[in-house]
CSV table of C-alpha atoms (C1' of nucleotides) in Angstrom, one decimal:
chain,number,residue,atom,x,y,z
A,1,UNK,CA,97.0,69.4,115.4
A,2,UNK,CA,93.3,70.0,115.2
A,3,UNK,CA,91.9,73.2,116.3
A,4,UNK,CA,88.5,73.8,117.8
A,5,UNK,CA,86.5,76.8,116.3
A,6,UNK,CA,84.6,77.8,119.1
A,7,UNK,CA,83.8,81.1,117.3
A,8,UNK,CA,84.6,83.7,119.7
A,9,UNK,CA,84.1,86.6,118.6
A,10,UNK,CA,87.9,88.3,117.8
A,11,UNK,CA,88.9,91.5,119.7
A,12,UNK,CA,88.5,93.6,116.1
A,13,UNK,CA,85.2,91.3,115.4
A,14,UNK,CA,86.9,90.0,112.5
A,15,UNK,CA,84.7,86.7,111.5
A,16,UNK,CA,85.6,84.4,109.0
A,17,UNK,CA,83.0,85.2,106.9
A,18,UNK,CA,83.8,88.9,107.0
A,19,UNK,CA,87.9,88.3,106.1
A,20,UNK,CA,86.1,86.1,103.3
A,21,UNK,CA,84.0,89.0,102.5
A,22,UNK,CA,87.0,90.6,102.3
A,23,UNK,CA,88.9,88.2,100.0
A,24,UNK,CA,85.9,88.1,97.8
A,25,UNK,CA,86.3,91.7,96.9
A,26,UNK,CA,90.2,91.8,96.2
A,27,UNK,CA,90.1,88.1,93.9
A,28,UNK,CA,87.2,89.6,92.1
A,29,UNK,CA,88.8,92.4,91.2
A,30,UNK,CA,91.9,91.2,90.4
A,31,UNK,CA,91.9,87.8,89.5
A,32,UNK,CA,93.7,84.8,90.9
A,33,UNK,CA,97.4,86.2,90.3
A,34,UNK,CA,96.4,89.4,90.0
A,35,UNK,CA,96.2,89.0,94.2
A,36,UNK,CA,98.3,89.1,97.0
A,37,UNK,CA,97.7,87.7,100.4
A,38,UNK,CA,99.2,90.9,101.7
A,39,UNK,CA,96.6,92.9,100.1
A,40,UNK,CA,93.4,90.6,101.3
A,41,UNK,CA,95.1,91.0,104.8
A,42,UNK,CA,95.6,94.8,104.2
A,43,UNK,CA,91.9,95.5,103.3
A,44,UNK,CA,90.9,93.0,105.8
A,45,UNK,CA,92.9,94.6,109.0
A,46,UNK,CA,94.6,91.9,109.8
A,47,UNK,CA,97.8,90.0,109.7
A,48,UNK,CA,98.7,87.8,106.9
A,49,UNK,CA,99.3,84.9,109.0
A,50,UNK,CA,95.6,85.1,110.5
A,51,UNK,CA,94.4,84.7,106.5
A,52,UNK,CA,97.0,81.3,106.8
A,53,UNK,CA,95.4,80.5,110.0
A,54,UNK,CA,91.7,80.3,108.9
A,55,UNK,CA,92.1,79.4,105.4
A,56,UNK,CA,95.2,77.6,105.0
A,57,UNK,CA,96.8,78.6,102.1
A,58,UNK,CA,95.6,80.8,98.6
A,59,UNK,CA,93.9,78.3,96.9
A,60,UNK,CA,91.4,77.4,99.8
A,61,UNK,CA,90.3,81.0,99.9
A,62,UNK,CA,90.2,81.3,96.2
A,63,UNK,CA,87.9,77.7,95.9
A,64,UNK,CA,85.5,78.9,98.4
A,65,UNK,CA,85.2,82.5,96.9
A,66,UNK,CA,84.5,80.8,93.1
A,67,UNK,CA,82.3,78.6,94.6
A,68,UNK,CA,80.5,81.1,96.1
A,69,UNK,CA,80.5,83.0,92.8
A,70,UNK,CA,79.6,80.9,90.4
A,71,UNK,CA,76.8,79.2,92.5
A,72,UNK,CA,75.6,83.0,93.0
A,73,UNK,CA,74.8,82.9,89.3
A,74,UNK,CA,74.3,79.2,88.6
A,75,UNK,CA,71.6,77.8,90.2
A,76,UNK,CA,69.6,80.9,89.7
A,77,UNK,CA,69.6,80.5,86.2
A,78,UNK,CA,68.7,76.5,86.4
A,79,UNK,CA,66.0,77.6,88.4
A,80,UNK,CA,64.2,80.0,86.6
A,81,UNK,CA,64.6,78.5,82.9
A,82,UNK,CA,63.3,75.1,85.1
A,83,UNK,CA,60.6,77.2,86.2
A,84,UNK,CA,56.8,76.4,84.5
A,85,UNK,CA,55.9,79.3,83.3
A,86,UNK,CA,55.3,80.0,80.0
A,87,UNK,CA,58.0,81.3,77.4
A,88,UNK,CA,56.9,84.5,77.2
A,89,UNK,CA,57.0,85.4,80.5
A,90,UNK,CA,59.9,83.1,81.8
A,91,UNK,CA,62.1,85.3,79.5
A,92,UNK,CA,60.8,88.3,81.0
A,93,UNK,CA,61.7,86.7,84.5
A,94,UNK,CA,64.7,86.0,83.2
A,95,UNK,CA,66.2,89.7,82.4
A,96,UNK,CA,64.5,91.2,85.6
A,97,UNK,CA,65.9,88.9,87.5
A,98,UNK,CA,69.2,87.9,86.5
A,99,UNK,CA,69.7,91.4,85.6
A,100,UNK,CA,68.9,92.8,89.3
A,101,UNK,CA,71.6,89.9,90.6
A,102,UNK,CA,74.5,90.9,88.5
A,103,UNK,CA,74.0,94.5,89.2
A,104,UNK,CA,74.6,93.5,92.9
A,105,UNK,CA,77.2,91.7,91.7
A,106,UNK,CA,78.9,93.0,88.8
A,107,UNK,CA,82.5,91.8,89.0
A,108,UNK,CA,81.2,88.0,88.6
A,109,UNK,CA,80.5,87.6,85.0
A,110,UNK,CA,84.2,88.6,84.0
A,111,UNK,CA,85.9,86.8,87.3
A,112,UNK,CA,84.1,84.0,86.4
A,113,UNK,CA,84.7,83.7,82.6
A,114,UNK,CA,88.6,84.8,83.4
A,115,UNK,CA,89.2,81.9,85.8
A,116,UNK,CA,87.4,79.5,84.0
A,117,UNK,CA,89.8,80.2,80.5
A,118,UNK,CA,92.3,80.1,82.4
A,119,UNK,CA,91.4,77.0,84.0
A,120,UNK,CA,88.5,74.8,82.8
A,121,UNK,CA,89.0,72.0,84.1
A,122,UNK,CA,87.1,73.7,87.0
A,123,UNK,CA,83.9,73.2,85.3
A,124,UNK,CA,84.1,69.9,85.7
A,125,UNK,CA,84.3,69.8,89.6
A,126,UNK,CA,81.5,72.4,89.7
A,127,UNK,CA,79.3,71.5,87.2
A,128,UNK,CA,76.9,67.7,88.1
A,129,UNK,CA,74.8,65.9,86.7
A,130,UNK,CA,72.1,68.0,87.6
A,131,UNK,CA,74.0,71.2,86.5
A,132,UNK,CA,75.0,69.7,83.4
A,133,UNK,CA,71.9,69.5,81.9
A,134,UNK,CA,70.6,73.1,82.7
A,135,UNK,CA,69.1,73.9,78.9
A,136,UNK,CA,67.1,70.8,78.5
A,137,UNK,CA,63.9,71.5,80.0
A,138,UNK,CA,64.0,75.3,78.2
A,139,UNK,CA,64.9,73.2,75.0
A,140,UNK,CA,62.2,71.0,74.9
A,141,UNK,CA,59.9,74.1,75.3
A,142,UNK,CA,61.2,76.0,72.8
A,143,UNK,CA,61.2,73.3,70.4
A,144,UNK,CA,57.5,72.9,71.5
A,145,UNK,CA,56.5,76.3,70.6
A,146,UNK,CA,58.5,76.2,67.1
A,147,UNK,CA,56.2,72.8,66.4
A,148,UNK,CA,53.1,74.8,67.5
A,149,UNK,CA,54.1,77.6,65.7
A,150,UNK,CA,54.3,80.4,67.5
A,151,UNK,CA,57.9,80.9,67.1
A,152,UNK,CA,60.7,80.6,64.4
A,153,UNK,CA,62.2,77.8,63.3
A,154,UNK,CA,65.7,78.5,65.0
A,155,UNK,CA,68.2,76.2,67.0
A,156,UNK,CA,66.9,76.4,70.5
A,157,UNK,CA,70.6,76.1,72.1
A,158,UNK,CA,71.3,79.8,69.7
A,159,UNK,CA,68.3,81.1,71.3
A,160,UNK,CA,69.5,80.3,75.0
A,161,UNK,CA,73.2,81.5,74.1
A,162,UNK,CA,71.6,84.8,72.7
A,163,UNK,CA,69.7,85.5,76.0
A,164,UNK,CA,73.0,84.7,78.2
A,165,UNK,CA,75.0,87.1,75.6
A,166,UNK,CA,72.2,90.0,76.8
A,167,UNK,CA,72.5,89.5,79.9
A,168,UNK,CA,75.9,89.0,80.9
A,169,UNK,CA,77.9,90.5,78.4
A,170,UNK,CA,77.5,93.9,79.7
A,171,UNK,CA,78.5,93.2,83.0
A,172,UNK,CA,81.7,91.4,82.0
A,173,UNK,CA,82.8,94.5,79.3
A,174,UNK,CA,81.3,97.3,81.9
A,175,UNK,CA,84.6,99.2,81.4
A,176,UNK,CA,84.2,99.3,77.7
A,177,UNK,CA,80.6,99.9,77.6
A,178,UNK,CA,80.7,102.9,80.2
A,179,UNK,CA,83.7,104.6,77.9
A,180,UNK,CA,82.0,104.1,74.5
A,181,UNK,CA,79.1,105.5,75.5
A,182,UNK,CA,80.5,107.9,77.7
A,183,UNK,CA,78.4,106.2,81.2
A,184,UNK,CA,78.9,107.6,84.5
A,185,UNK,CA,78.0,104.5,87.2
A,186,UNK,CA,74.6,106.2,87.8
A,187,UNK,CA,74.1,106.1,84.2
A,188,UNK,CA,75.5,102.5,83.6
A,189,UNK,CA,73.4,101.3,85.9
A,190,UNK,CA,70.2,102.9,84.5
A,191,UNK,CA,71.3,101.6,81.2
A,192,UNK,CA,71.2,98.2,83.0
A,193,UNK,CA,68.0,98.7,84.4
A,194,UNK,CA,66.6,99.9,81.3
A,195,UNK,CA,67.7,97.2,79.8
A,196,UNK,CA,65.2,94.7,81.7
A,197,UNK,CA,62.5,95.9,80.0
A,198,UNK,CA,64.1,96.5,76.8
A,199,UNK,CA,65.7,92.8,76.3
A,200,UNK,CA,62.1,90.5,76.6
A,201,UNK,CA,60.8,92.7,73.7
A,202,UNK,CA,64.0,92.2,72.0
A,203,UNK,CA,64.4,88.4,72.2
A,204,UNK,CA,60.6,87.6,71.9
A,205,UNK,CA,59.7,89.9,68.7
A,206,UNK,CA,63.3,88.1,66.9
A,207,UNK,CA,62.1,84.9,68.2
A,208,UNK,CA,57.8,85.0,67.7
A,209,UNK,CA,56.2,84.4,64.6
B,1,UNK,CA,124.5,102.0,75.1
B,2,UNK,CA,122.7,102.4,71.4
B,3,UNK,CA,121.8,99.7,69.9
B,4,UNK,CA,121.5,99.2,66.2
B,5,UNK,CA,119.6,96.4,64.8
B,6,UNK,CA,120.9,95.5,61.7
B,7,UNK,CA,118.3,92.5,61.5
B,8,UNK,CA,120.3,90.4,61.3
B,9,UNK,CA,118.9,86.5,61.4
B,10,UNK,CA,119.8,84.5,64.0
B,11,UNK,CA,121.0,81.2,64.5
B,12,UNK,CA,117.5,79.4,65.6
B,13,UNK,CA,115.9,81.9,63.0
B,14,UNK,CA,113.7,83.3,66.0
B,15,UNK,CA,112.7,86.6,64.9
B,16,UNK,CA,111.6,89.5,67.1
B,17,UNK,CA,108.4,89.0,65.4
B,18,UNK,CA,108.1,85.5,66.1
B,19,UNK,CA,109.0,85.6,69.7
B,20,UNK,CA,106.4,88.4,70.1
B,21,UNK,CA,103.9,86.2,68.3
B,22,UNK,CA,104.5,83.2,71.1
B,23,UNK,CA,104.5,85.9,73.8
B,24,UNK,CA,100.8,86.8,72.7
B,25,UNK,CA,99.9,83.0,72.3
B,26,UNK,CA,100.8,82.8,76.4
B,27,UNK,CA,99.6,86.3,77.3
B,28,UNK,CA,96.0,85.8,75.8
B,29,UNK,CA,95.7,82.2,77.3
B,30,UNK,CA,97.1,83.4,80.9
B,31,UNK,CA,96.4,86.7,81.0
B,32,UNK,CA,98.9,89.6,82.5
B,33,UNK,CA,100.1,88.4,86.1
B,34,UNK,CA,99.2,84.9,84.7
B,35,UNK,CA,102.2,85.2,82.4
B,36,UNK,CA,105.8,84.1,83.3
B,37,UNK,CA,108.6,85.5,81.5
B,38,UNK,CA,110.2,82.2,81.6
B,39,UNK,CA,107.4,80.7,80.3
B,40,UNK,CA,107.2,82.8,77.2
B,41,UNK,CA,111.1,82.3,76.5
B,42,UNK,CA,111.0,78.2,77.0
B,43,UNK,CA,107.7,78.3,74.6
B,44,UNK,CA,110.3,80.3,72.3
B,45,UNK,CA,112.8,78.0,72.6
B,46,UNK,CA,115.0,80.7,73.7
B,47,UNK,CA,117.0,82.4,76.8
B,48,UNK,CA,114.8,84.2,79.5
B,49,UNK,CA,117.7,87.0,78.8
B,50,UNK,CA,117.0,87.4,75.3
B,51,UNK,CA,113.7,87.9,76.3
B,52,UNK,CA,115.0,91.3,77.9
B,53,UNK,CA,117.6,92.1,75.1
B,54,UNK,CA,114.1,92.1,73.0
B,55,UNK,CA,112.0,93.8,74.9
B,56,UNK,CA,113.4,95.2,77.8
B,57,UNK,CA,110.5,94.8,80.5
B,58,UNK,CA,107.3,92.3,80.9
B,59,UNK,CA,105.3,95.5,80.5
B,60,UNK,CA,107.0,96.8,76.9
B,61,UNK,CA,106.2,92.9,76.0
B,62,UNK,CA,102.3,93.2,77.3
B,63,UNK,CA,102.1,96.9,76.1
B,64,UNK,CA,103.1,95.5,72.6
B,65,UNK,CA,100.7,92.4,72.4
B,66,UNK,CA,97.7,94.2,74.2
B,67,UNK,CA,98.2,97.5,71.6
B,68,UNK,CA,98.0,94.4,68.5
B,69,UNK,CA,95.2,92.6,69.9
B,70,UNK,CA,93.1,95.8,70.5
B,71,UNK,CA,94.0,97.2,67.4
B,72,UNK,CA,92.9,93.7,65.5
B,73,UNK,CA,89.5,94.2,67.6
B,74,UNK,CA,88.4,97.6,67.3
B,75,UNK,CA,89.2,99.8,64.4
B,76,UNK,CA,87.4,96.7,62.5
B,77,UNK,CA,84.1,97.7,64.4
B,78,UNK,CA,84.6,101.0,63.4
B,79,UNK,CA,85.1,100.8,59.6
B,80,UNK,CA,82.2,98.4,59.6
B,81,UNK,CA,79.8,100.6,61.1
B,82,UNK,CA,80.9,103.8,59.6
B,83,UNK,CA,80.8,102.6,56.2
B,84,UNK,CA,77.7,104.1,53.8
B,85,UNK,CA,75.9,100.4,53.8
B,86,UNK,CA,72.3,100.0,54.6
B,87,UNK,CA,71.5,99.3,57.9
B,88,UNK,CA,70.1,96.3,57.3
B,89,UNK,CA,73.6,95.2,55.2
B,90,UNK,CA,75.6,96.9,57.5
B,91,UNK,CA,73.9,94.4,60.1
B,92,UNK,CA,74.6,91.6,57.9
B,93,UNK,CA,78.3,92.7,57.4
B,94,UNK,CA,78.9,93.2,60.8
B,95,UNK,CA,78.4,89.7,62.1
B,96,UNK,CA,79.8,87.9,59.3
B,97,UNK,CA,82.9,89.6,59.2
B,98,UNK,CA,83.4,90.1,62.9
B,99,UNK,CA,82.6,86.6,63.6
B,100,UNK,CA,85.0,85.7,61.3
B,101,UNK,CA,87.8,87.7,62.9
B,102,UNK,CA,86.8,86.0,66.5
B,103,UNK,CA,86.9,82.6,64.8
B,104,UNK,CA,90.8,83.3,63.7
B,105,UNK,CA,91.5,85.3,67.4
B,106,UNK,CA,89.3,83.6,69.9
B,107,UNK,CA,91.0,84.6,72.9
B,108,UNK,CA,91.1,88.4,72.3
B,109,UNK,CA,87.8,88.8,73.7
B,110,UNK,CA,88.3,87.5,76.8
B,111,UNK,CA,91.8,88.8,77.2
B,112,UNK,CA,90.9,92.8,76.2
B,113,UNK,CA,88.3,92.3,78.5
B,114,UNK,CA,89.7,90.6,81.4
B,115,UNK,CA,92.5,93.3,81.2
B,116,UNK,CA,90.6,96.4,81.1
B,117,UNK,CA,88.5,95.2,83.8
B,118,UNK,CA,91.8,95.3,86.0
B,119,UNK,CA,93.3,98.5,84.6
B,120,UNK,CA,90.4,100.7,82.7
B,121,UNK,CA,93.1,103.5,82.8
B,122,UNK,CA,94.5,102.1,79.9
B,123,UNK,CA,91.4,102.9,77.4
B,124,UNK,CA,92.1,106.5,77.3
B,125,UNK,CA,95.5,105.8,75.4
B,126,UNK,CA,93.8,103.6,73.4
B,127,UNK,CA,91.2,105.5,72.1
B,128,UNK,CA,91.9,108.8,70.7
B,129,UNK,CA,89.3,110.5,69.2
B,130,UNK,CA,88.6,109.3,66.2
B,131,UNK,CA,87.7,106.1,68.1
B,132,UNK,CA,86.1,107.4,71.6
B,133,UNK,CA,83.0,108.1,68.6
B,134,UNK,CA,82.4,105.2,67.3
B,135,UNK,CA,79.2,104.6,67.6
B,136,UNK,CA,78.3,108.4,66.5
B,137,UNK,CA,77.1,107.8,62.9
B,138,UNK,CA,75.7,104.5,63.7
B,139,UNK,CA,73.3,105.7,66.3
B,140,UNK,CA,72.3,108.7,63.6
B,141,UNK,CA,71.1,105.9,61.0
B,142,UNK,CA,69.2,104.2,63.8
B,143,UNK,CA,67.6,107.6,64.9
B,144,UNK,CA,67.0,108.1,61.1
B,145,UNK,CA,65.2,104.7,60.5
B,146,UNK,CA,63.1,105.0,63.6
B,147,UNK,CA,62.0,108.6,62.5
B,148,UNK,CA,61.3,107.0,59.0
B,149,UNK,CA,59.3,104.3,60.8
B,150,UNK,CA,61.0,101.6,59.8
B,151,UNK,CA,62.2,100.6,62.7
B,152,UNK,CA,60.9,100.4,66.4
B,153,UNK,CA,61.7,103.0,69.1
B,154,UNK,CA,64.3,102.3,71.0
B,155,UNK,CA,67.6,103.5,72.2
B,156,UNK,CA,70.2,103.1,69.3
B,157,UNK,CA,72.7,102.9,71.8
B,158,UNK,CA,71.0,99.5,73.4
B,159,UNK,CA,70.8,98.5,69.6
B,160,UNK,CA,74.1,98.5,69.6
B,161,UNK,CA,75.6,96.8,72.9
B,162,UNK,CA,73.1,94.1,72.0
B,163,UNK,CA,75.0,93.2,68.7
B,164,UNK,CA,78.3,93.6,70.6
B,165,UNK,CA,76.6,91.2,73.0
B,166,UNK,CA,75.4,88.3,70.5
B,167,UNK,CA,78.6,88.5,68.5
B,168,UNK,CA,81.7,88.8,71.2
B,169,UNK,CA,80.1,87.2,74.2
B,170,UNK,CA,79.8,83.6,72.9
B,171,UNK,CA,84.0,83.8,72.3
B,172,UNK,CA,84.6,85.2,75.9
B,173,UNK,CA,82.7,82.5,77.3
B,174,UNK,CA,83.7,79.8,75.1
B,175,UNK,CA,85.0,77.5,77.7
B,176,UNK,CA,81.5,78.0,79.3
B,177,UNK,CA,79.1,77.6,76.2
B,178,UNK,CA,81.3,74.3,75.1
B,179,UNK,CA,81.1,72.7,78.4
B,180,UNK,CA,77.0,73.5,78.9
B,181,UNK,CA,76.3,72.5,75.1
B,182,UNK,CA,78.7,69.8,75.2
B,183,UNK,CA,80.3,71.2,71.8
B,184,UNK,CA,83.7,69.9,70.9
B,185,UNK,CA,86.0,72.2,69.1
B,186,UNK,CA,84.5,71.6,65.9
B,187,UNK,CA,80.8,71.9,66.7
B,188,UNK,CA,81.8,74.8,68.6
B,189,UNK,CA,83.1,76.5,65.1
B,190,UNK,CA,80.0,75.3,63.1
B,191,UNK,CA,77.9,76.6,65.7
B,192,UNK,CA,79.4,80.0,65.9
B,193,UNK,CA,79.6,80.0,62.0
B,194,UNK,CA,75.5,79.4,62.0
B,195,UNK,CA,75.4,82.5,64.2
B,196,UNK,CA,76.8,84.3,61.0
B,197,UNK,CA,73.5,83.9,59.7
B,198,UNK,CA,71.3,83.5,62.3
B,199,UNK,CA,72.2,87.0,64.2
B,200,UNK,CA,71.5,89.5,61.9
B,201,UNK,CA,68.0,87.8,61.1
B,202,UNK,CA,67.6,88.2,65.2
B,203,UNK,CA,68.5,91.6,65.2
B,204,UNK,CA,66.7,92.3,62.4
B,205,UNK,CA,63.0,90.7,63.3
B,206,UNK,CA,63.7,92.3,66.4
B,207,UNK,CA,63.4,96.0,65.0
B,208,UNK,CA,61.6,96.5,62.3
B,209,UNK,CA,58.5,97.2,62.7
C,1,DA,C1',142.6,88.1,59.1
C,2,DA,C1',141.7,91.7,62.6
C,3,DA,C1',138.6,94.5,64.7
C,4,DT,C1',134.1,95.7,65.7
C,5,DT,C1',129.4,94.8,66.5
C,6,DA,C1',125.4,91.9,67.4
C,7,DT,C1',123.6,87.8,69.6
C,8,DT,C1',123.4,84.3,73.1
C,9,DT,C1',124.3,82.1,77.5
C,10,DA,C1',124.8,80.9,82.4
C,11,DA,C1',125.1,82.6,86.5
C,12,DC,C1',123.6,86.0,89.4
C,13,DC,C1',120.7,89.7,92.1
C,14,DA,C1',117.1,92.0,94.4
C,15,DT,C1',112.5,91.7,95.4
C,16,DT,C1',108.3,89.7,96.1
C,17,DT,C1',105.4,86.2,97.5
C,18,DA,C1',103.0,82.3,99.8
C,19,DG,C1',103.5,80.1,103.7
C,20,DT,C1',105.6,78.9,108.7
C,21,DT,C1',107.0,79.3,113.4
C,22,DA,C1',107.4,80.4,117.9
C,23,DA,C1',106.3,83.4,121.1
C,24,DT,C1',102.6,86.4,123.1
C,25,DT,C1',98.1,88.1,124.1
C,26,DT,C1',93.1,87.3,124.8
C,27,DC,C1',89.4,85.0,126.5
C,28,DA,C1',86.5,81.8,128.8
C,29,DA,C1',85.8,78.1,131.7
C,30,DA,C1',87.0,75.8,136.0
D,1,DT,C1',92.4,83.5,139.9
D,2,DT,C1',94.4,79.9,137.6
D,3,DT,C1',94.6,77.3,133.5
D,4,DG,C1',94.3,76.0,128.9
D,5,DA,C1',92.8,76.7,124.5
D,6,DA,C1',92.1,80.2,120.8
D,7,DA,C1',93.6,84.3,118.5
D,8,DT,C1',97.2,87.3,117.1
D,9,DT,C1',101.7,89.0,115.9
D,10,DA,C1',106.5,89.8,114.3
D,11,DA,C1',110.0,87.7,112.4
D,12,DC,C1',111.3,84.3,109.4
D,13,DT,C1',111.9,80.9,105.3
D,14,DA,C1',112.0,79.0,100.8
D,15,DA,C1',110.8,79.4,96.3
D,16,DA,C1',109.7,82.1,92.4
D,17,DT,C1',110.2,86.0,89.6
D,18,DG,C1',111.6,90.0,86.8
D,19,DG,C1',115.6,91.7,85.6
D,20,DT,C1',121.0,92.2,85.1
D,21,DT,C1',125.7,91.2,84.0
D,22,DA,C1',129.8,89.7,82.3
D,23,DA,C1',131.7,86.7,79.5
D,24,DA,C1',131.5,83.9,75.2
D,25,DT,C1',130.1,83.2,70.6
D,26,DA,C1',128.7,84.4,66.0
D,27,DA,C1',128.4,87.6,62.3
D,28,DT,C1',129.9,91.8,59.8
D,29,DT,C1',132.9,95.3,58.5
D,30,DT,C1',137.4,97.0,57.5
DNA sequence: AAATTATTTAACCATTTAGTTAATTTCAAA
DNA sequence: TTTGAAATTAACTAAATGGTTAAATAATTT
């Protein structure tokens, strides 16, 4: 039975991409079996069946919305480390940037590192060739700036991993971090922000000889 | 209906103790709704009811392995930095001996995180207050060494996310950093083991002045 | 050994959950 | 305005799940 999708606009102007909106917000939150379809429905305003109706079953929804998620932080990353700029100020980029997309997107980082625990095989399906070898292009650099001197000798993979840890962690322990330091949201977030200036100082005065 | 347990062992010499041990084995890999009960009983070689006869409920189970793998996490970051060391040591200590309880609890990270996220309630009966300051004395000695001029000005309080960052993050993500690295188990451990070194050298460099 | 208490099991229960169905309503085109 | 497809709903199903029970077995005490 094959159905058209002639996308007429529903009586309550409920569009795919708004119940997936929807979904987005409930799986991030609570994880694959931390949700029920009742609950996306609820918080959507319509009835369960419609979610079975455009999305077929659980898992659909939940592929589309960690696609969506991880290539949200992905490709952005691939990008800018493949960018040509120089070290220096590719790792400045770097914070600013990345920094200003998981603040719009907080829940990621720990939805993302969750799932894939639980399940990485995932990787695998998400991850090509041209994915897979993300670093490279930043490792060469690195290792061209250790042989002209300018920085440490150091691993360049520790390097990368250190600048991911600085970035993400915070977003994926936000619970923690606003309690130990005793963070409203206003102040968490300028703590974030702050933190885009703070972090290219950081890594390039450990890293610069 | 009181119970007393006279301890005595059983047949299949399965210990409470023992069952609770495989119970945290599948509630760190799966996480909280993740985790059937059934599950935990067949990985214990033992009756879904004697699960209950335990440990009453999933939750008094959860509550249990969530209370050990937060206390096995936390009061160690305390008494590291509240002890007298120099900051510099204290640094040094820090990472070695942290990284060292990650190595032997890899999925703690990820789990404590992953569960707070989803119910943040449950930090304030976790913390009392001998905990909720923490990072009190810690932040004094930074204040003191940048008043002393030995190290640069900055927020002691982004000093110390970032070391949370470089030393927990790499274990939350493991899944992540092993597939992008292409590390198998082993490398994975040498290369966290070279962080041992190489972080506190990071830090370091990147405050003095 | 008899009686009592603790442990173990299989069968069961109530609820929840993802997913289905069949009937109804809405909408647009003819 | 009729018609046919798309959208929507309520009621349903089958499976799974946390938890219970009552009976059986093993261990301990008397």
């Amino acid at each position: 039975m094959i159905m058209k999708k002639t996308k007429v606009l529903s009586l309550d102007h409920h569009s795919e991409a708004s119940i997936l909106e929807t979904a987005k917000s409930v799986f991030l939150k609570r994880g694959y079996f931390g949700t029920r379809m009742q609950e996306i429905a609820d918080a959507a305003g319509i009835n369960k069946a419609m979610l079975h109706y455009y999305f077929r079953s659980k898992d659909k929804i939940f592929e589309a919305i960690f696609r969506e998620s991880f290539n949200c932080i992905f490709p952005k990353i691939l990008e800018i480390l493949n960018s040509d700029e120089m070290l220096k100020q590719k790792i400045q980029s770097f914070f600013s940037r990345y920094i200003d997309t998981l603040l719009e997107n907080p829940h990621i980082p720990g939805f993302i590192m969750h799932e894939i625990a639980h399940n990485p095989e995932r990787l695998n399906s998400f991850f090509q060739q041209h994915l897979a070898d993300i670093p490279k292009k930043f490792i060469k650099q690195i290792k061209d700036e250790i042989d002209a001197g300018n920085i440490i000798k150091i691993d360049p993979r520790q390097i990368i991993v250190n600048i991911l840890c600085l970035a993400v962690f915070p977003f994926a322990a936000k619970p923690l971090i606003q309690y130990v330091l005793n963070l409203k949201d206003a102040e968490y977030k300028n703590f974030m922000n702050d933190r885009k200036k703070i972090l290219p100082e950081f890594v390039i005065r450990a890293i610069k000889t």
